[in-house]
PDB file of C-alpha atoms and ligand atoms in Angstrom:
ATOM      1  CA  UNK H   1      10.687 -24.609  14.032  1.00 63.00           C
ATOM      2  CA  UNK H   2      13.122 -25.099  16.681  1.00 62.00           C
ATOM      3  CA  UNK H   3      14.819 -22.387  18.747  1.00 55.00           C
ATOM      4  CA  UNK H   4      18.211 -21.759  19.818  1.00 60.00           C
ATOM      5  CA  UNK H   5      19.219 -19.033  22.722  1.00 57.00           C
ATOM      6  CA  UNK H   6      19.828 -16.076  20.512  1.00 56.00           C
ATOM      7  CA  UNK H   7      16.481 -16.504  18.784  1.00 58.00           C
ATOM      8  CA  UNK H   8      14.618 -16.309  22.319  1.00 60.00           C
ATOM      9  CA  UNK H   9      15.361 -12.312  22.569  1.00 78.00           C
ATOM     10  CA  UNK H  10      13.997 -12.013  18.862  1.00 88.00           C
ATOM     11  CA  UNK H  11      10.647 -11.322  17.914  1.00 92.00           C
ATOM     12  CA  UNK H  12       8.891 -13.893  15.226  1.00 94.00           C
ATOM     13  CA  UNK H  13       7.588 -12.160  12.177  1.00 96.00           C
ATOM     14  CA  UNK H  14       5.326 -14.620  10.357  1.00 96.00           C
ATOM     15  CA  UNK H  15       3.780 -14.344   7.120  1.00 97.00           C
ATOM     16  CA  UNK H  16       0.577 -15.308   6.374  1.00 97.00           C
ATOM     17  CA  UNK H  17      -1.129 -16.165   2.717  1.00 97.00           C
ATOM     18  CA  UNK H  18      -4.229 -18.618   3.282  1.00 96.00           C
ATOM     19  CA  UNK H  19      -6.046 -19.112   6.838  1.00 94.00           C
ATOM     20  CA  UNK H  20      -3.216 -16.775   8.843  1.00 95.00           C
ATOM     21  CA  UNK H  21      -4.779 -14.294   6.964  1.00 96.00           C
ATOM     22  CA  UNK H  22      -8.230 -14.629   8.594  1.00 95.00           C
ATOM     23  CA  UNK H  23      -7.204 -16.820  11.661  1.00 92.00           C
ATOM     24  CA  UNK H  24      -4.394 -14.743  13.682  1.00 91.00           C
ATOM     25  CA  UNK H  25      -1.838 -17.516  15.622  1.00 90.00           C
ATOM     26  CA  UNK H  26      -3.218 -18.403  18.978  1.00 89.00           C
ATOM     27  CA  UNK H  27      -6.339 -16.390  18.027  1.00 88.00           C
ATOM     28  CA  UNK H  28      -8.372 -17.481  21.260  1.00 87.00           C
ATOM     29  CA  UNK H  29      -5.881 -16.026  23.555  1.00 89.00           C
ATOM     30  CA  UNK H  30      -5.752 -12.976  25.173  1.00 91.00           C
ATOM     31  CA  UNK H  31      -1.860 -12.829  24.177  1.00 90.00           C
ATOM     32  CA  UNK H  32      -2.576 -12.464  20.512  1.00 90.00           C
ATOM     33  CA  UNK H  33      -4.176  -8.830  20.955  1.00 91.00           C
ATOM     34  CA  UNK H  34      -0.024  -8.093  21.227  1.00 90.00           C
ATOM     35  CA  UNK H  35       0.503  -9.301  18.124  1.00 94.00           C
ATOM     36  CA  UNK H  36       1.195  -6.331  15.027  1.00 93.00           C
ATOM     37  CA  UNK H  37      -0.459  -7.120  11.719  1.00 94.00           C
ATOM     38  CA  UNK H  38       0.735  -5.784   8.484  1.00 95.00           C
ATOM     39  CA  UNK H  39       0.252  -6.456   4.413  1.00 95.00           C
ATOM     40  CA  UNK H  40       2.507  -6.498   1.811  1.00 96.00           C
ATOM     41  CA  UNK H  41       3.682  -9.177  -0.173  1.00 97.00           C
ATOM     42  CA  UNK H  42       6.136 -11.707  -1.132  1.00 98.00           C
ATOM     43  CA  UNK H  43       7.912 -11.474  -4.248  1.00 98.00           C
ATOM     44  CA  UNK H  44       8.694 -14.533  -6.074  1.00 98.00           C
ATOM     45  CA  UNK H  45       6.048 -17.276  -5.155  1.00 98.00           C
ATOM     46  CA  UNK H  46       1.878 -18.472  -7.150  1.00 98.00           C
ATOM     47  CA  UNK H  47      -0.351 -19.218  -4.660  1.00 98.00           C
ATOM     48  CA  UNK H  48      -2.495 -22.197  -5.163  1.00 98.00           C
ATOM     49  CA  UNK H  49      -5.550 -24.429  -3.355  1.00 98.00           C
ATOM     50  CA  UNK H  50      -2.374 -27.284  -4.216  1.00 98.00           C
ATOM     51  CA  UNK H  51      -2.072 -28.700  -0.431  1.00 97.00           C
ATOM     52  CA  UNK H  52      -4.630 -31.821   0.458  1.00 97.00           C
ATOM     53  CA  UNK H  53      -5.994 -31.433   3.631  1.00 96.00           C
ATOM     54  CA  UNK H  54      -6.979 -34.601   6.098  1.00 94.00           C
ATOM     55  CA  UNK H  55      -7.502 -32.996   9.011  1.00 91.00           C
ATOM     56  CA  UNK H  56      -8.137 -29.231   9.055  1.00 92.00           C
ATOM     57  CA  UNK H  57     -10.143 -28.955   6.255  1.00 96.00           C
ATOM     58  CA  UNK H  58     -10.923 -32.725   5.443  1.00 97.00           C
ATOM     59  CA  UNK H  59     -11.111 -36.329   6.236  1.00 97.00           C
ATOM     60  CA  UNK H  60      -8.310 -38.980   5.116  1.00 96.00           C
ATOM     61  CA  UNK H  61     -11.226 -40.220   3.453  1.00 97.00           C
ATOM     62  CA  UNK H  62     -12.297 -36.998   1.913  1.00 98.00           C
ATOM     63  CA  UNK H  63      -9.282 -34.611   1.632  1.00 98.00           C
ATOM     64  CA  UNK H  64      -9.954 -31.093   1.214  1.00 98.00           C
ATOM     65  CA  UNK H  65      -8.078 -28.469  -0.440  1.00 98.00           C
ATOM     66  CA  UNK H  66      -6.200 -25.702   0.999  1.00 98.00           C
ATOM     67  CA  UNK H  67      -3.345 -23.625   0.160  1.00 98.00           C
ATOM     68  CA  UNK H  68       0.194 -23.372  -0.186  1.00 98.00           C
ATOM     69  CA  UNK H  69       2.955 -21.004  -2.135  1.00 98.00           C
ATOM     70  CA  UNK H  70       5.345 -22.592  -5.070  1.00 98.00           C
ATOM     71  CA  UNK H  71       8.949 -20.598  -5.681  1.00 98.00           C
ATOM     72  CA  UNK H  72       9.367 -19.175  -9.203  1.00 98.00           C
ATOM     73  CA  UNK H  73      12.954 -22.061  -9.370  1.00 97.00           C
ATOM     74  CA  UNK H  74      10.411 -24.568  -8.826  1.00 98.00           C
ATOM     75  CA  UNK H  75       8.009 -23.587 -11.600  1.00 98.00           C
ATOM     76  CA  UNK H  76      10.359 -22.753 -14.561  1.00 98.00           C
ATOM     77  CA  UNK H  77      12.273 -25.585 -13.891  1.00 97.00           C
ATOM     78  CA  UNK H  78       9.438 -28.382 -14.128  1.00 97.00           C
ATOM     79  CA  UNK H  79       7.028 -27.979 -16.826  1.00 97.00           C
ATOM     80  CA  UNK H  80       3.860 -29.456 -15.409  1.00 97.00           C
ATOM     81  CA  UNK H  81       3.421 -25.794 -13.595  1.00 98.00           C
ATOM     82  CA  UNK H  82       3.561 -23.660 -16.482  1.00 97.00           C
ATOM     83  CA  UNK H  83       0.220 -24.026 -17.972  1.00 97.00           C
ATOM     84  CA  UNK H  84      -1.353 -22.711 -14.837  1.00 97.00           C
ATOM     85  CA  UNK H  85       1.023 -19.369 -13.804  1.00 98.00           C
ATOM     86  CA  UNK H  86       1.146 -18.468 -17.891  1.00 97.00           C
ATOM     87  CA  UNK H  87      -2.919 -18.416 -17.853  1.00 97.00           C
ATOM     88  CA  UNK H  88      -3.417 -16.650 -14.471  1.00 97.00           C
ATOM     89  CA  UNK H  89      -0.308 -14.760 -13.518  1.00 97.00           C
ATOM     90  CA  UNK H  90       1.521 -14.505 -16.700  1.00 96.00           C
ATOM     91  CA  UNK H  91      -1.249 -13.616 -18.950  1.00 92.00           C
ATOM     92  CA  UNK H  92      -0.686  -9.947 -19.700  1.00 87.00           C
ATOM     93  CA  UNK H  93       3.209 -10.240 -19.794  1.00 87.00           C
ATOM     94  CA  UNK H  94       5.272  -9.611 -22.163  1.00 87.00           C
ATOM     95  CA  UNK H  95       7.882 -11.898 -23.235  1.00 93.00           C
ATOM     96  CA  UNK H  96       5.718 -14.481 -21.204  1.00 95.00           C
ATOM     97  CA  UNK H  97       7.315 -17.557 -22.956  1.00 92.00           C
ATOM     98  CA  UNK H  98      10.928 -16.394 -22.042  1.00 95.00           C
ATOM     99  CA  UNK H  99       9.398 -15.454 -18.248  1.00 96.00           C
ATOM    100  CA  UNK H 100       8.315 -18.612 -17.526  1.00 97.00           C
ATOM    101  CA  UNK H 101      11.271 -20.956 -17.974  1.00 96.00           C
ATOM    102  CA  UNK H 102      13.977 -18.112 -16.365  1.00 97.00           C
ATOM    103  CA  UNK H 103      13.967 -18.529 -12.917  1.00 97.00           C
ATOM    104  CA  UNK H 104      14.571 -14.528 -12.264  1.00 97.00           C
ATOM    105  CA  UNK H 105      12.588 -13.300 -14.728  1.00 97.00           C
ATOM    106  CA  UNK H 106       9.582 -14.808 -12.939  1.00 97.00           C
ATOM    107  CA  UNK H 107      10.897 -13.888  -9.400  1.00 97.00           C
ATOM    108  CA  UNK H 108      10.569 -10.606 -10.322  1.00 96.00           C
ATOM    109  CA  UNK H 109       7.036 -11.292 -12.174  1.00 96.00           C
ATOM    110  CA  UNK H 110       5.101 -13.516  -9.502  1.00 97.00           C
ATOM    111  CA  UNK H 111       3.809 -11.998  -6.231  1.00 97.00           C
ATOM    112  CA  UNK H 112       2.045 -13.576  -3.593  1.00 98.00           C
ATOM    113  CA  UNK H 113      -0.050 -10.615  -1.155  1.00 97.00           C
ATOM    114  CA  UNK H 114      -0.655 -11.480   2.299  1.00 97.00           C
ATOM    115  CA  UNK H 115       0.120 -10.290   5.844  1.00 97.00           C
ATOM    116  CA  UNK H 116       2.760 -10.282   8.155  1.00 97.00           C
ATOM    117  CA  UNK H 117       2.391 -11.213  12.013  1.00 96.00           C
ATOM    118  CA  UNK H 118       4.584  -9.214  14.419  1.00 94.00           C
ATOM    119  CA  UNK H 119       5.105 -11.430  17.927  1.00 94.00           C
ATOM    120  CA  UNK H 120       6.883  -9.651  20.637  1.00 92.00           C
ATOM    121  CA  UNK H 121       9.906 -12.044  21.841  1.00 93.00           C
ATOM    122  CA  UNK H 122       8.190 -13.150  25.146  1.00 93.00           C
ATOM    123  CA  UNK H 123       5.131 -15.330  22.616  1.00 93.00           C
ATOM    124  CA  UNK H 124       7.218 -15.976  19.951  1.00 93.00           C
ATOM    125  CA  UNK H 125       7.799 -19.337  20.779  1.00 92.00           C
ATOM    126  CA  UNK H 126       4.680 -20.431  21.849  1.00 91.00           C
ATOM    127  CA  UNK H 127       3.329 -18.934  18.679  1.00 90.00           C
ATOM    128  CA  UNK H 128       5.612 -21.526  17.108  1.00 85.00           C
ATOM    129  CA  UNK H 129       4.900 -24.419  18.799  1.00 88.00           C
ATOM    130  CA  UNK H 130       1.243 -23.787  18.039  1.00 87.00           C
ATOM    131  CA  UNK H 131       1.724 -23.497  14.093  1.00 85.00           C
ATOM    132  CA  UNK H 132       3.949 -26.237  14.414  1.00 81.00           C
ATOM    133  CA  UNK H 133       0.782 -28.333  15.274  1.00 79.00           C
ATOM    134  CA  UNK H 134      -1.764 -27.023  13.429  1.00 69.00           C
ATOM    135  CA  UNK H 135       0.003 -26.904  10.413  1.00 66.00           C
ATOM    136  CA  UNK H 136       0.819 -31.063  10.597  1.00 70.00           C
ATOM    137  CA  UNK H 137      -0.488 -32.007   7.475  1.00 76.00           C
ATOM    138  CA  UNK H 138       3.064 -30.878   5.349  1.00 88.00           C
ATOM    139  CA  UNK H 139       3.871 -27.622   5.880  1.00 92.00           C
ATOM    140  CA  UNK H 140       7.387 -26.746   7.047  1.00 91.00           C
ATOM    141  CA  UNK H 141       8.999 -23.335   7.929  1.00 91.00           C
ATOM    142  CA  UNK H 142      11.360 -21.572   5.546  1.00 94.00           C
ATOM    143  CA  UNK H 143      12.927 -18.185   5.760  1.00 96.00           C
ATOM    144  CA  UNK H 144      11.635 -15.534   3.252  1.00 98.00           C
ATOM    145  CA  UNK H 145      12.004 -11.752   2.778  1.00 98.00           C
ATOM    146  CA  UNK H 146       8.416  -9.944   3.045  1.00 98.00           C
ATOM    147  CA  UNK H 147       7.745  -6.691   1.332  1.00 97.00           C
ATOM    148  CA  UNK H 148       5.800  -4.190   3.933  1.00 97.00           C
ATOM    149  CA  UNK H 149       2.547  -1.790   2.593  1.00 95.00           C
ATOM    150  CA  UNK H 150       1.272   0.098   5.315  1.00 92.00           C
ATOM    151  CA  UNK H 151      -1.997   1.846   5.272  1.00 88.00           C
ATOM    152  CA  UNK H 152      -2.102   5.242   6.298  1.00 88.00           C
ATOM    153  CA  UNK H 153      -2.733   5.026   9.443  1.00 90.00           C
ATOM    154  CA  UNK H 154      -0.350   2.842  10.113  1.00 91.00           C
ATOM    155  CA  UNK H 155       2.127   5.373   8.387  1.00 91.00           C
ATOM    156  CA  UNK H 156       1.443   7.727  10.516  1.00 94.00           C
ATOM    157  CA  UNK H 157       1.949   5.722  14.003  1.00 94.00           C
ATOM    158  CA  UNK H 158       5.345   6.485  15.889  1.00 95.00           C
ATOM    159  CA  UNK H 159       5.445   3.061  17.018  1.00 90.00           C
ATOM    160  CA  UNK H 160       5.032   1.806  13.822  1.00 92.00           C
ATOM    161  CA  UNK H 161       7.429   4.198  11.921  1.00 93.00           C
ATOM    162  CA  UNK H 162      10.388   3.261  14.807  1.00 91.00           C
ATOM    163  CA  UNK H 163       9.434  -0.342  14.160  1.00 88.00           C
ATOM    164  CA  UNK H 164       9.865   0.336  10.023  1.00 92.00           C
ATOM    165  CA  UNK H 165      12.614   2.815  10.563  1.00 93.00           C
ATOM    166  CA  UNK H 166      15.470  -0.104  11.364  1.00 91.00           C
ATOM    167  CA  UNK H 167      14.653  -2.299   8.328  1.00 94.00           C
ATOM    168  CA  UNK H 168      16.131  -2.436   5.413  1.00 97.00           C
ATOM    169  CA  UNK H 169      13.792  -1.242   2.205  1.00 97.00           C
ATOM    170  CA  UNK H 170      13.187  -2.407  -1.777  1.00 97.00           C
ATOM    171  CA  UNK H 171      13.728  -0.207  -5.020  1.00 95.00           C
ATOM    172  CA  UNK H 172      10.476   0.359  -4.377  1.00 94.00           C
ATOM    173  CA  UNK H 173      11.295   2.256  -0.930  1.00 94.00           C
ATOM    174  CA  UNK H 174       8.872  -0.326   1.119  1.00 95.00           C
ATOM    175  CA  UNK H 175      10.341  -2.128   4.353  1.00 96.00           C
ATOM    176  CA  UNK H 176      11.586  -5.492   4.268  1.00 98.00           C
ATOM    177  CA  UNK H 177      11.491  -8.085   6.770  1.00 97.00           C
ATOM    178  CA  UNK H 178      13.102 -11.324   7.249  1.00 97.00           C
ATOM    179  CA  UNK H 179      10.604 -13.545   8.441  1.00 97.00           C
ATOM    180  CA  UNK H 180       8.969 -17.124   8.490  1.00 95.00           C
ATOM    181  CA  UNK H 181       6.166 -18.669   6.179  1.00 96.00           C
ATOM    182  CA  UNK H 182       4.766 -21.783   6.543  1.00 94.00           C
ATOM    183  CA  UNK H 183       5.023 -24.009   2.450  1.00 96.00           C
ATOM    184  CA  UNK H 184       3.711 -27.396   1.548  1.00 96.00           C
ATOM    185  CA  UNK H 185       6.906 -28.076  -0.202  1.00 96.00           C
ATOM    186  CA  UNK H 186       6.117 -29.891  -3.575  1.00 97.00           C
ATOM    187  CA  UNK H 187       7.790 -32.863  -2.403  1.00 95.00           C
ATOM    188  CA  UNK H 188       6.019 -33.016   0.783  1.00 96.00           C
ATOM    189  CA  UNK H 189       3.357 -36.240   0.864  1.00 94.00           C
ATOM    190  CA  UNK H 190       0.133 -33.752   0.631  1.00 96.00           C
ATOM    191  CA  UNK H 191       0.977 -31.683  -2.245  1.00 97.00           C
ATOM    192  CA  UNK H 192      -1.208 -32.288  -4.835  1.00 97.00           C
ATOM    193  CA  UNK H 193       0.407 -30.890  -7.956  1.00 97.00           C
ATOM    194  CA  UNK H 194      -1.316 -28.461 -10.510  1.00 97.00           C
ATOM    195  CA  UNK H 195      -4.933 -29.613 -10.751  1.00 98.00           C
ATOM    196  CA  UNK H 196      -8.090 -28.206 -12.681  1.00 97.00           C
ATOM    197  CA  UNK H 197      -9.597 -25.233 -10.951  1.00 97.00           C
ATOM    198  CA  UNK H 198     -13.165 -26.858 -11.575  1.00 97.00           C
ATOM    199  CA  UNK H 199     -11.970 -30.038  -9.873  1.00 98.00           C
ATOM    200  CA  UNK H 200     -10.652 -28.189  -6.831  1.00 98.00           C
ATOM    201  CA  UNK H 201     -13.976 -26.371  -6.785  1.00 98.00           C
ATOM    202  CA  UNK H 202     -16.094 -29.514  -6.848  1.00 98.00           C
ATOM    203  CA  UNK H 203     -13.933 -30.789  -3.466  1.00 98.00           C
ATOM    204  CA  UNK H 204     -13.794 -27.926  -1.874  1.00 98.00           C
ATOM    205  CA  UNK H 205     -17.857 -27.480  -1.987  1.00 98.00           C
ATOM    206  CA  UNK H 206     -18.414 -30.983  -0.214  1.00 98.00           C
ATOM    207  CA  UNK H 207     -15.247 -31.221   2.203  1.00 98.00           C
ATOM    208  CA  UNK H 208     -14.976 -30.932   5.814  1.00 98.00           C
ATOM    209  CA  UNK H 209     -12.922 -31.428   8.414  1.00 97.00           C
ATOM    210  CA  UNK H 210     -11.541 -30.188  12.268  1.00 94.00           C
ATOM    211  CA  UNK H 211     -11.436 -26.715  11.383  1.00 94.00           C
ATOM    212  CA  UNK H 212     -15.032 -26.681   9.616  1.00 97.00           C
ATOM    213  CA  UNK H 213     -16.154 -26.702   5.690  1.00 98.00           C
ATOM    214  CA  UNK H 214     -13.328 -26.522   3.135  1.00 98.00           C
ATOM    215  CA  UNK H 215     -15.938 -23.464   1.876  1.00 98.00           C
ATOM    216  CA  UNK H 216     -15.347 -21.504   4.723  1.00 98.00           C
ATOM    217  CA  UNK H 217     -11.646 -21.642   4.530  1.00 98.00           C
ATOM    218  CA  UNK H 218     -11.744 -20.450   0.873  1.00 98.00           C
ATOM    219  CA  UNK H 219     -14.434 -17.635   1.291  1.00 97.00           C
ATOM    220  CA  UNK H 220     -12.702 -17.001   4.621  1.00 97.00           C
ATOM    221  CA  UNK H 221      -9.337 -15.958   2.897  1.00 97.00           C
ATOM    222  CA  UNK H 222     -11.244 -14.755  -0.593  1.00 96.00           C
ATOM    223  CA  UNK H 223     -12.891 -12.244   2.058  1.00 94.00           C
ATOM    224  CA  UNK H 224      -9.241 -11.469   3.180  1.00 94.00           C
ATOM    225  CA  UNK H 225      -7.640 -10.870   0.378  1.00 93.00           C
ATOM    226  CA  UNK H 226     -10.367  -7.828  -0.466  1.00 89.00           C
ATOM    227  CA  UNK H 227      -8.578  -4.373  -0.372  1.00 73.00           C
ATOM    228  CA  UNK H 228      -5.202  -6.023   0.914  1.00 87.00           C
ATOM    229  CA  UNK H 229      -3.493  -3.042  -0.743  1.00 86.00           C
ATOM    230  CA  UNK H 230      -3.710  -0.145   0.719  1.00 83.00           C
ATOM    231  CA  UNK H 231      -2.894   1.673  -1.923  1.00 83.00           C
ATOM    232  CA  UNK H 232      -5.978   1.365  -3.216  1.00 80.00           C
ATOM    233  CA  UNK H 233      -4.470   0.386  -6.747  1.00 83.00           C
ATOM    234  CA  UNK H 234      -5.926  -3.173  -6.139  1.00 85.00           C
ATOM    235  CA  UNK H 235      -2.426  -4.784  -6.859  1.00 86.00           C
ATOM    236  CA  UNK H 236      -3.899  -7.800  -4.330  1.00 90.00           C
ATOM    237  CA  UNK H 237      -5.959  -8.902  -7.029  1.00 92.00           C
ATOM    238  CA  UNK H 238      -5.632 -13.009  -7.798  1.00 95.00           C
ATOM    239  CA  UNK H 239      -7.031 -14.163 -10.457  1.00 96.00           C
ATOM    240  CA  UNK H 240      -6.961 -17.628  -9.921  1.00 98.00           C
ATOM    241  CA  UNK H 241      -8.737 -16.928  -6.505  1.00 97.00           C
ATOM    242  CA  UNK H 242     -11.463 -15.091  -8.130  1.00 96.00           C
ATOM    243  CA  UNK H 243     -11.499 -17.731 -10.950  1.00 97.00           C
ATOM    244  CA  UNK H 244     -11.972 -20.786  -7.815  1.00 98.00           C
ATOM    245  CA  UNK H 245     -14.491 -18.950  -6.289  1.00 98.00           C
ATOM    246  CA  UNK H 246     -16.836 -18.318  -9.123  1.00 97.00           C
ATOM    247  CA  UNK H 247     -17.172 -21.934  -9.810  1.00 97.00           C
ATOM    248  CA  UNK H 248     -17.302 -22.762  -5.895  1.00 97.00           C
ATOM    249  CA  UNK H 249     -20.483 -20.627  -6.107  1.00 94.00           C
ATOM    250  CA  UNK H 250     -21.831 -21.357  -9.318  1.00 87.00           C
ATOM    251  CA  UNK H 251     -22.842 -25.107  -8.706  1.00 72.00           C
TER     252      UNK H 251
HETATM  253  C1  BEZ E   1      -0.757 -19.108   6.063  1.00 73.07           C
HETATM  254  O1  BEZ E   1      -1.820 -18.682   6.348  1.00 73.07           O
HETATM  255  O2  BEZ E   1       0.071 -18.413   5.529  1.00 73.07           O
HETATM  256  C2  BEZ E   1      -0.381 -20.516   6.317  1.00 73.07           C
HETATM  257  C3  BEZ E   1      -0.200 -20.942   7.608  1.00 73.07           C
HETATM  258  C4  BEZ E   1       0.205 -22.219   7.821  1.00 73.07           C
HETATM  259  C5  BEZ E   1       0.380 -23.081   6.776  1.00 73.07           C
HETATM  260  C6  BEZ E   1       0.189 -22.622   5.510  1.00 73.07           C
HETATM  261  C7  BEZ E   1      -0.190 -21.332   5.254  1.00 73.07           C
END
């Protein structure tokens, strides 16, 4: 990401769906105890272990798997994705057929829940220059609007409410941020493509690589992703994460 003059006053919001999730930015330094986190969710977007992975979580000799987001456009309009969102996301939709190849039908059906990082002005660009290298391996940073669900607690902080007060909310009445998330575009060199969940499983149990087992990074997040809501309805259940993770652990 590269930054101009105006965005050195502005704080970075970040979004986070795979290791940000359990790995804050700059996590070993005092600085990050600044940082706000918050969940919610991003409308419009199937997460998937789709990104190969030669250095963090693999070798280029044995590439592991790890994850990245695909936009609704992209899946209704190529048909090698569909098989995979209509069994794990789609599968109790109506109308699933016509969802699938209409690009705003399944905006509005796919969400991806995660977290969002705030980073006070003063770290914001250090914070991106240190994704910037540790997500090499294909990811770039795109602009995205992130839907805020705050816990109770958080609710009920002044500093949190002033924060919320000044955005801009959904139908649903929830905050929304413009902010940054780092994808592994499907044209970028290490995107893998849809791919049997039992294949993925059978990599991800033997690969390693800077950052430590592929295993970890996939328990790691699956441990995450428990309770995200905190609405207690469990809307941060994922299927295909639960699906990867039995077969991880079955073998
Ligand atoms: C994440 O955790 O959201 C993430 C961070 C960098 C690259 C890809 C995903």
């Amino acid at each position: 990401m590269t930054y101009d003059k105006d965005e050195e006053a502005k704080p970075l919001w970040l979004v986070g769906y795979g290791s940000l999730l359990f790995k804050p930015p700059l996590h070993d330094k005092a600085i990050s105890k600044s940082f706000k986190k918050f969940p919610g969710y991003l409308s419009g977007f199937a997460r998937r272990f789709w990104q190969s992975s030669y250095d963090n979580r693999g070798t280029p000799e044995q590439k592991g798997r790890v994850v990245t987001i695909i936009p609704a456009a992209e899946i209704a309009s190529h048909d090698e994705f569909k098989d995979d969102i209509l069994h794990y996301e789609l599968h109790s939709q109506e109308h699933c057929n016509e969802v699938i190849n209409n690009a705003k039908l399944l905006h509005n059906a796919l969400k991806v829940w995660g977290c969002i990082y705030y980073i006070p002005p003063k770290y914001a660009r250090e914070a991106s220059e240190y994704l910037d290298f540790r997500e090499k391996d294909g990811y770039s940073s795109h602009k995205v609007s992130f839907n805020v669900v705050l816990d109770s607690k958080q609710e009920q902080d002044p500093r949190i409410q002033s924060i919320m007060s000044k955005l801009p909310k959904n139908k649903a009445g929830e905050p929304v941020i413009d902010s940054i998330v780092y994808v592994g575009t499907i044209e970028n060199e290490s995107f893998v493509g849809p791919e049997n969940v039992k294949k993925t499983a059978d990599i991800i149990r033997v690969c390693k690589g800077d950052s430590g087992p592929n295993i970890e990074y996939l328990l790691g997040l699956n441990d995450a992703m428990k309770d995200l809501d905190p609405s207690g309805r469990n809307r941060s259940h994922d299927p295909y994460l639960e699906d990867l993770v039995n077969f991880v652990e079955k073998n």
